[in-house]
Tab-separated table of C-alpha atoms in Angstrom:
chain	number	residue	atom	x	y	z
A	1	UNK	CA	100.395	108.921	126.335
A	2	UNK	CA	103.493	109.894	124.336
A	3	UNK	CA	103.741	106.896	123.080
A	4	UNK	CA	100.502	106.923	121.641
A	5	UNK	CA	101.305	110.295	120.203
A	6	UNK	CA	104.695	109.501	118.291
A	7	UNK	CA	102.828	106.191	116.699
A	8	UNK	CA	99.828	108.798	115.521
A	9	UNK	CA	102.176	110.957	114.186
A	10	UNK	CA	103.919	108.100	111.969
A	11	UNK	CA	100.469	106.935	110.871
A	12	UNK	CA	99.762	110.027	109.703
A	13	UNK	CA	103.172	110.148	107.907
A	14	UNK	CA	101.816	107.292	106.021
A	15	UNK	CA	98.395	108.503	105.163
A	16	UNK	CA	99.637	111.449	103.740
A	17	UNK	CA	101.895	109.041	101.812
A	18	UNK	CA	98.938	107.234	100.807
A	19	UNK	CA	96.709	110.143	99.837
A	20	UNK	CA	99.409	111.742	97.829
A	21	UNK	CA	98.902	115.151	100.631
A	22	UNK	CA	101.744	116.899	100.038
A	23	UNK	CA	100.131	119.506	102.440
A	24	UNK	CA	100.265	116.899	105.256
A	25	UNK	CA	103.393	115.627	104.412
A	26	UNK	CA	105.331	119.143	104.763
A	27	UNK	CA	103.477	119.840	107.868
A	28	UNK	CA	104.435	116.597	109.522
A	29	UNK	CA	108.257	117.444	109.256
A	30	UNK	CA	110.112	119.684	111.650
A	31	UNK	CA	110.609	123.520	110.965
A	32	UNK	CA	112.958	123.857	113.854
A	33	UNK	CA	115.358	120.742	113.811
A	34	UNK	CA	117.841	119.918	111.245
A	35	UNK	CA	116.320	117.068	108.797
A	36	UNK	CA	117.422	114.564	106.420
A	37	UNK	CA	116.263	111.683	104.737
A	38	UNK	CA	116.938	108.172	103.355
A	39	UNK	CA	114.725	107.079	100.343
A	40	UNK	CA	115.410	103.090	99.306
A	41	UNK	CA	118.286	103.168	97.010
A	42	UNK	CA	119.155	106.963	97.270
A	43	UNK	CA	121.797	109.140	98.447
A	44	UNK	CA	120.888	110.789	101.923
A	45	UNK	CA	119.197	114.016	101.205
A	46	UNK	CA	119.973	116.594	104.032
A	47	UNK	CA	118.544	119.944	104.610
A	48	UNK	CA	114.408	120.400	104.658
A	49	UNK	CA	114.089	122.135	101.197
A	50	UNK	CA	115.759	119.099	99.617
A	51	UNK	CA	114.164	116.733	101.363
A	52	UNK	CA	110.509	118.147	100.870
A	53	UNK	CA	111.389	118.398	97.454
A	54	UNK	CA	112.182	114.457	97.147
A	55	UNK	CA	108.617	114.246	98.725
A	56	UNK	CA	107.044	116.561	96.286
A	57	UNK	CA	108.304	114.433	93.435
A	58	UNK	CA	107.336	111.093	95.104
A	59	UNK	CA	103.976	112.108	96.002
A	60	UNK	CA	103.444	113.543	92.662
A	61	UNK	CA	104.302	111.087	90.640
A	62	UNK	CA	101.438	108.561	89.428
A	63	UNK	CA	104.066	105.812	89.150
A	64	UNK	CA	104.738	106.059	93.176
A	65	UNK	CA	103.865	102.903	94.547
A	66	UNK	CA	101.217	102.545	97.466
A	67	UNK	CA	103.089	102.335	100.698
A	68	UNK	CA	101.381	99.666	103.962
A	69	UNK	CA	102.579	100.644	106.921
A	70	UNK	CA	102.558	97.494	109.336
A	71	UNK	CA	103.975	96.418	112.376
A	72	UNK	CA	105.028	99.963	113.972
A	73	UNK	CA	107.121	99.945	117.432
A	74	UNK	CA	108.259	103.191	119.238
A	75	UNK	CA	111.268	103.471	120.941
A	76	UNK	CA	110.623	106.603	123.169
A	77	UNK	CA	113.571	108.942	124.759
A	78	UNK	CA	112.511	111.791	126.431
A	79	UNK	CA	111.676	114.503	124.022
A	80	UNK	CA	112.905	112.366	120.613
A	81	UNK	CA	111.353	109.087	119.706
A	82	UNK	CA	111.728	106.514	116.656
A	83	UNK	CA	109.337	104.157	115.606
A	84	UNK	CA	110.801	100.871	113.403
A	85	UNK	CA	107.542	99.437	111.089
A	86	UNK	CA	107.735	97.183	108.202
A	87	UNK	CA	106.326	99.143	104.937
A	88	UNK	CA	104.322	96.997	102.361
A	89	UNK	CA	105.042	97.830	98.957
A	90	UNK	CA	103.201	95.940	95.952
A	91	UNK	CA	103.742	92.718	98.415
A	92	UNK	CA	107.137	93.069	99.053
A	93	UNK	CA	108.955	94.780	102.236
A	94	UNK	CA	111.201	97.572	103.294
A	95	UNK	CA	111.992	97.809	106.861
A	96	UNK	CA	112.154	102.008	107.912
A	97	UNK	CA	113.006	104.147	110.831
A	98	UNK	CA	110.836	107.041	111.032
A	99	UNK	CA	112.711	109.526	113.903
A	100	UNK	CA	110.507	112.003	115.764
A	101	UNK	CA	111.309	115.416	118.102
A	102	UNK	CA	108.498	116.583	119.896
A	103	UNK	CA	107.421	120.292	119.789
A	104	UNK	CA	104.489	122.904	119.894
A	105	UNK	CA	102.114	120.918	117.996
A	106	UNK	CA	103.013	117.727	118.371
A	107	UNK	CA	105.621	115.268	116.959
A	108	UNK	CA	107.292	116.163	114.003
A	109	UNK	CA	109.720	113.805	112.154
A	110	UNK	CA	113.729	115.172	111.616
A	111	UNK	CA	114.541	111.904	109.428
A	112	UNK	CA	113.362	108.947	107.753
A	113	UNK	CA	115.655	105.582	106.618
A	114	UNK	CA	114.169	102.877	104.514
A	115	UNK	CA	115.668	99.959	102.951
A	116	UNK	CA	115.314	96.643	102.061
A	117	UNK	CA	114.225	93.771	104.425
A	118	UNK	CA	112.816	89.928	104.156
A	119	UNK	CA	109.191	89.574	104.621
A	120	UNK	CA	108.146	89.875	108.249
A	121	UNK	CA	107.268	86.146	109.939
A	122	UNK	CA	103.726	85.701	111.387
A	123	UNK	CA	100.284	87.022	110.999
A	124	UNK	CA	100.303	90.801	110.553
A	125	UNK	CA	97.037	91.404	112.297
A	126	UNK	CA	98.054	89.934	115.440
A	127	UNK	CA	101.497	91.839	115.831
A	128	UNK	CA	100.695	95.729	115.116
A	129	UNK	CA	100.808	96.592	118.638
A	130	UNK	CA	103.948	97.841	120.197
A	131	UNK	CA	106.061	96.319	122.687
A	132	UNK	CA	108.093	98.679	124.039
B	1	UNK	CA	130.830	120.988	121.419
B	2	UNK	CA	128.125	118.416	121.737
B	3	UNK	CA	128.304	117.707	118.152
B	4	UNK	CA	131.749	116.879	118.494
B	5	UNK	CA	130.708	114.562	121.701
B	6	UNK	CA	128.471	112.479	118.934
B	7	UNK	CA	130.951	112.308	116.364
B	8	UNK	CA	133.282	111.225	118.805
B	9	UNK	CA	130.722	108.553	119.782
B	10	UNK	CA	129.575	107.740	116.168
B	11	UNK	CA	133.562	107.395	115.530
B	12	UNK	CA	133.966	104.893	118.500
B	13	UNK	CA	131.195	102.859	117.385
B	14	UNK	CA	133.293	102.418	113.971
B	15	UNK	CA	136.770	101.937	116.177
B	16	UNK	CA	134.462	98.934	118.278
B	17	UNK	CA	133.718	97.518	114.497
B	18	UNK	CA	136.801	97.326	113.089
B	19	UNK	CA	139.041	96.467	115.958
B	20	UNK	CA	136.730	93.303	117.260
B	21	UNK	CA	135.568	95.008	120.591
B	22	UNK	CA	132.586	93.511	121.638
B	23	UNK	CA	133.447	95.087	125.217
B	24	UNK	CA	133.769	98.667	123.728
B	25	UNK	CA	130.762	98.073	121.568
B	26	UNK	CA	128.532	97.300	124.248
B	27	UNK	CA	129.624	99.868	126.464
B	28	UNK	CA	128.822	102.412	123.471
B	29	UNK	CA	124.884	101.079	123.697
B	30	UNK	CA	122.633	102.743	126.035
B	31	UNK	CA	121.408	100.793	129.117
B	32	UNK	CA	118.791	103.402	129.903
B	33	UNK	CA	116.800	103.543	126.925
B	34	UNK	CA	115.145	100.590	124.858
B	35	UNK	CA	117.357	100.225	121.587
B	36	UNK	CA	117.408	98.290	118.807
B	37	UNK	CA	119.216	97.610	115.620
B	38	UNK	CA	118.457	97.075	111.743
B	39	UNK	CA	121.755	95.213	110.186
B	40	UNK	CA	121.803	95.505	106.496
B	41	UNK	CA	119.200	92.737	105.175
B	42	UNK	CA	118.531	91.350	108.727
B	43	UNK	CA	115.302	91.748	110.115
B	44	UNK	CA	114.858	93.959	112.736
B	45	UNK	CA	116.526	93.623	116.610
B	46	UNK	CA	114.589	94.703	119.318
B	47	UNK	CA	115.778	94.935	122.930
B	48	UNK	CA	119.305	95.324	124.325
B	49	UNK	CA	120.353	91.632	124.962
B	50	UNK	CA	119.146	90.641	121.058
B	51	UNK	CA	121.156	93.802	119.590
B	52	UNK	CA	124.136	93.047	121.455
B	53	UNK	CA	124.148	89.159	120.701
B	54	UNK	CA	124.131	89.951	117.054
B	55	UNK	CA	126.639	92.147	117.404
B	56	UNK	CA	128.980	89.271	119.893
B	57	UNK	CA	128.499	87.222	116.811
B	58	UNK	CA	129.099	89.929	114.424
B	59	UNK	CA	132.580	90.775	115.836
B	60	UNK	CA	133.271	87.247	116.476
B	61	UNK	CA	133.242	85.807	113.331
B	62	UNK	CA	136.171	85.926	111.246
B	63	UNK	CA	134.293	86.236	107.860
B	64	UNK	CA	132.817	89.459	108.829
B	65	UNK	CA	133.695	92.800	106.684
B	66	UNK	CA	135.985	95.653	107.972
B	67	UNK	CA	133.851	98.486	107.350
B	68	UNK	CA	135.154	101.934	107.204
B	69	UNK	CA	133.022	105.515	107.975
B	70	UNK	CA	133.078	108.199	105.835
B	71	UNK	CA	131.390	111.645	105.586
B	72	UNK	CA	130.022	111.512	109.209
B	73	UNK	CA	127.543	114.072	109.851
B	74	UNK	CA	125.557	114.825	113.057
B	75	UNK	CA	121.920	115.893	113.291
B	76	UNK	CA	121.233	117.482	116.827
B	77	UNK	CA	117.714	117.727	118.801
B	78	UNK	CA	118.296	118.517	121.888
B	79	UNK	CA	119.619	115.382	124.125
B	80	UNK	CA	118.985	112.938	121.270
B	81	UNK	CA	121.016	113.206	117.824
B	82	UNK	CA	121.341	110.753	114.737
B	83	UNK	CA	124.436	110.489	112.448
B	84	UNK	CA	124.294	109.848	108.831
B	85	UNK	CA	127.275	108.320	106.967
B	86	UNK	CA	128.701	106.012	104.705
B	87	UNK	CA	129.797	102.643	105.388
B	88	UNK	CA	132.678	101.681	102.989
B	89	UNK	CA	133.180	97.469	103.036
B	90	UNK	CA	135.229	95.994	100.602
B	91	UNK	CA	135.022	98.656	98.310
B	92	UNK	CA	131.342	99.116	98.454
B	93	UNK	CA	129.290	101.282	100.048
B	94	UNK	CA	125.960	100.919	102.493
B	95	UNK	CA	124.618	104.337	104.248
B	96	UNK	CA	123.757	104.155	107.837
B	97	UNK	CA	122.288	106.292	110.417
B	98	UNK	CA	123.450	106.077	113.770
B	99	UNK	CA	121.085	107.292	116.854
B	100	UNK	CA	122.322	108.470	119.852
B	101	UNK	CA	120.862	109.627	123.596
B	102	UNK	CA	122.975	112.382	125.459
B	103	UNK	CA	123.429	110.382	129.026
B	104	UNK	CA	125.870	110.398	132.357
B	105	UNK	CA	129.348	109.286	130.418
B	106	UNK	CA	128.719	110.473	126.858
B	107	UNK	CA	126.182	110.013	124.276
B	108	UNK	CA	125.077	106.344	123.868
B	109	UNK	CA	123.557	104.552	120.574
B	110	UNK	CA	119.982	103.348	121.056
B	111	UNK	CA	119.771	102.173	116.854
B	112	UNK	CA	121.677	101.528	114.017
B	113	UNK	CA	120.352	101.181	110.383
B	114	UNK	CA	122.211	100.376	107.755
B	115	UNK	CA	121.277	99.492	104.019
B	116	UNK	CA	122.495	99.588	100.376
B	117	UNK	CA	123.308	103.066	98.291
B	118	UNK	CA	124.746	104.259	95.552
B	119	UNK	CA	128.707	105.016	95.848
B	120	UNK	CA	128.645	108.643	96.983
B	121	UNK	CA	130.059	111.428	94.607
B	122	UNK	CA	133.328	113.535	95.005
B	123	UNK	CA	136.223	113.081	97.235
B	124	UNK	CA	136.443	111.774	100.156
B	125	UNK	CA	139.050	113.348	101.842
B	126	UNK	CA	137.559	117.025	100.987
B	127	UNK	CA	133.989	115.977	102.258
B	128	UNK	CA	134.507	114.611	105.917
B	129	UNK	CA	132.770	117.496	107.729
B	130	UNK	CA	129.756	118.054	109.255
B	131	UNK	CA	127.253	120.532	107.725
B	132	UNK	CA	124.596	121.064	110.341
């Protein structure tokens, strides 16, 4: 299912995230769309050089916090998707929009917004599924 | 130019904000696709009827901000494209991205996410162009 497909590719947005792959990280973002991105408390970055710059310096830098990715949702439409999730950091929250385009090997993200949110209300194990 | 259709769109949705139109607003959000909506420091909205009640009580209430777009620019993927700009209210500045689905009379907004940044740099009036 699509669906399915767009929510893998967002989780594996966040491993690579996690495991500091900068490897993963450039392949997960589109080669054929325009992209730009959002970091909490930067200016937009546009353009993918910049913007997989920004993740080369994030993902090699030891101080770079652990990111949790919880509560992911995809909103699906037709061959572009976004998927809203929550993202843990040191036990406080952003809130992000990761966007998606899908193409010859699979879904690859064009942009990605976080920013600052209040903590998510009810039991994170129960609500990771998504509802749309 | 399509770009030019989403810009036009992306400027309505700005027009709706500032001039109260909760009937222009909602006819700017798609019907046919599942949207949703991240206000700055709000939670996340999920589903048409929940975005558009915040935004009837946005528009509504006196107290709220006139907020003012600058530096639109439009990211294309085929039928789907997101706009990234800056959101000036009372003389500061949030960044937003604005997504929109090509559809039968125009392209329609299926999220909006908006959250703090820094001012942005140079002028404004030289800078109001898209660059993708």
């Amino acid at each position: 299912m699509e669906r399915d497909a767009v929510l893998f590719s967002n989780e594996a947005f966040y491993r690579a995230f996690a495991d500091r792959d900068f490897t993963a990280m450039d392949g997960l973002w589109s080669r054929r769309h325009p992209v730009a991105c959002i970091h909490p408390g930067w200016s937009p970055i546009a353009g993918r050089d910049q913007v997989m710059a920004s993740w080369r310096g994030i993902l090699s830098n030891p101080q770079s916090p652990a990111v949790i990715c919880r509560r992911p949702q995809a909103y699906m439409q037709g061959d572009s998707a976004f998927v809203i999730c929550f993202e843990e950091v040191d036990g406080s929250f952003l809130i992000a929009t990761n966007y998606f385009t899908r193409e010859t090997g699979g879904w690859k993200m064009t942009h990605h917004q976080a920013g600052p949110v209040p903590a998510p209300e009810g039991d994170d194990e129960t609500v990771t599924s998504p509802i749309h």
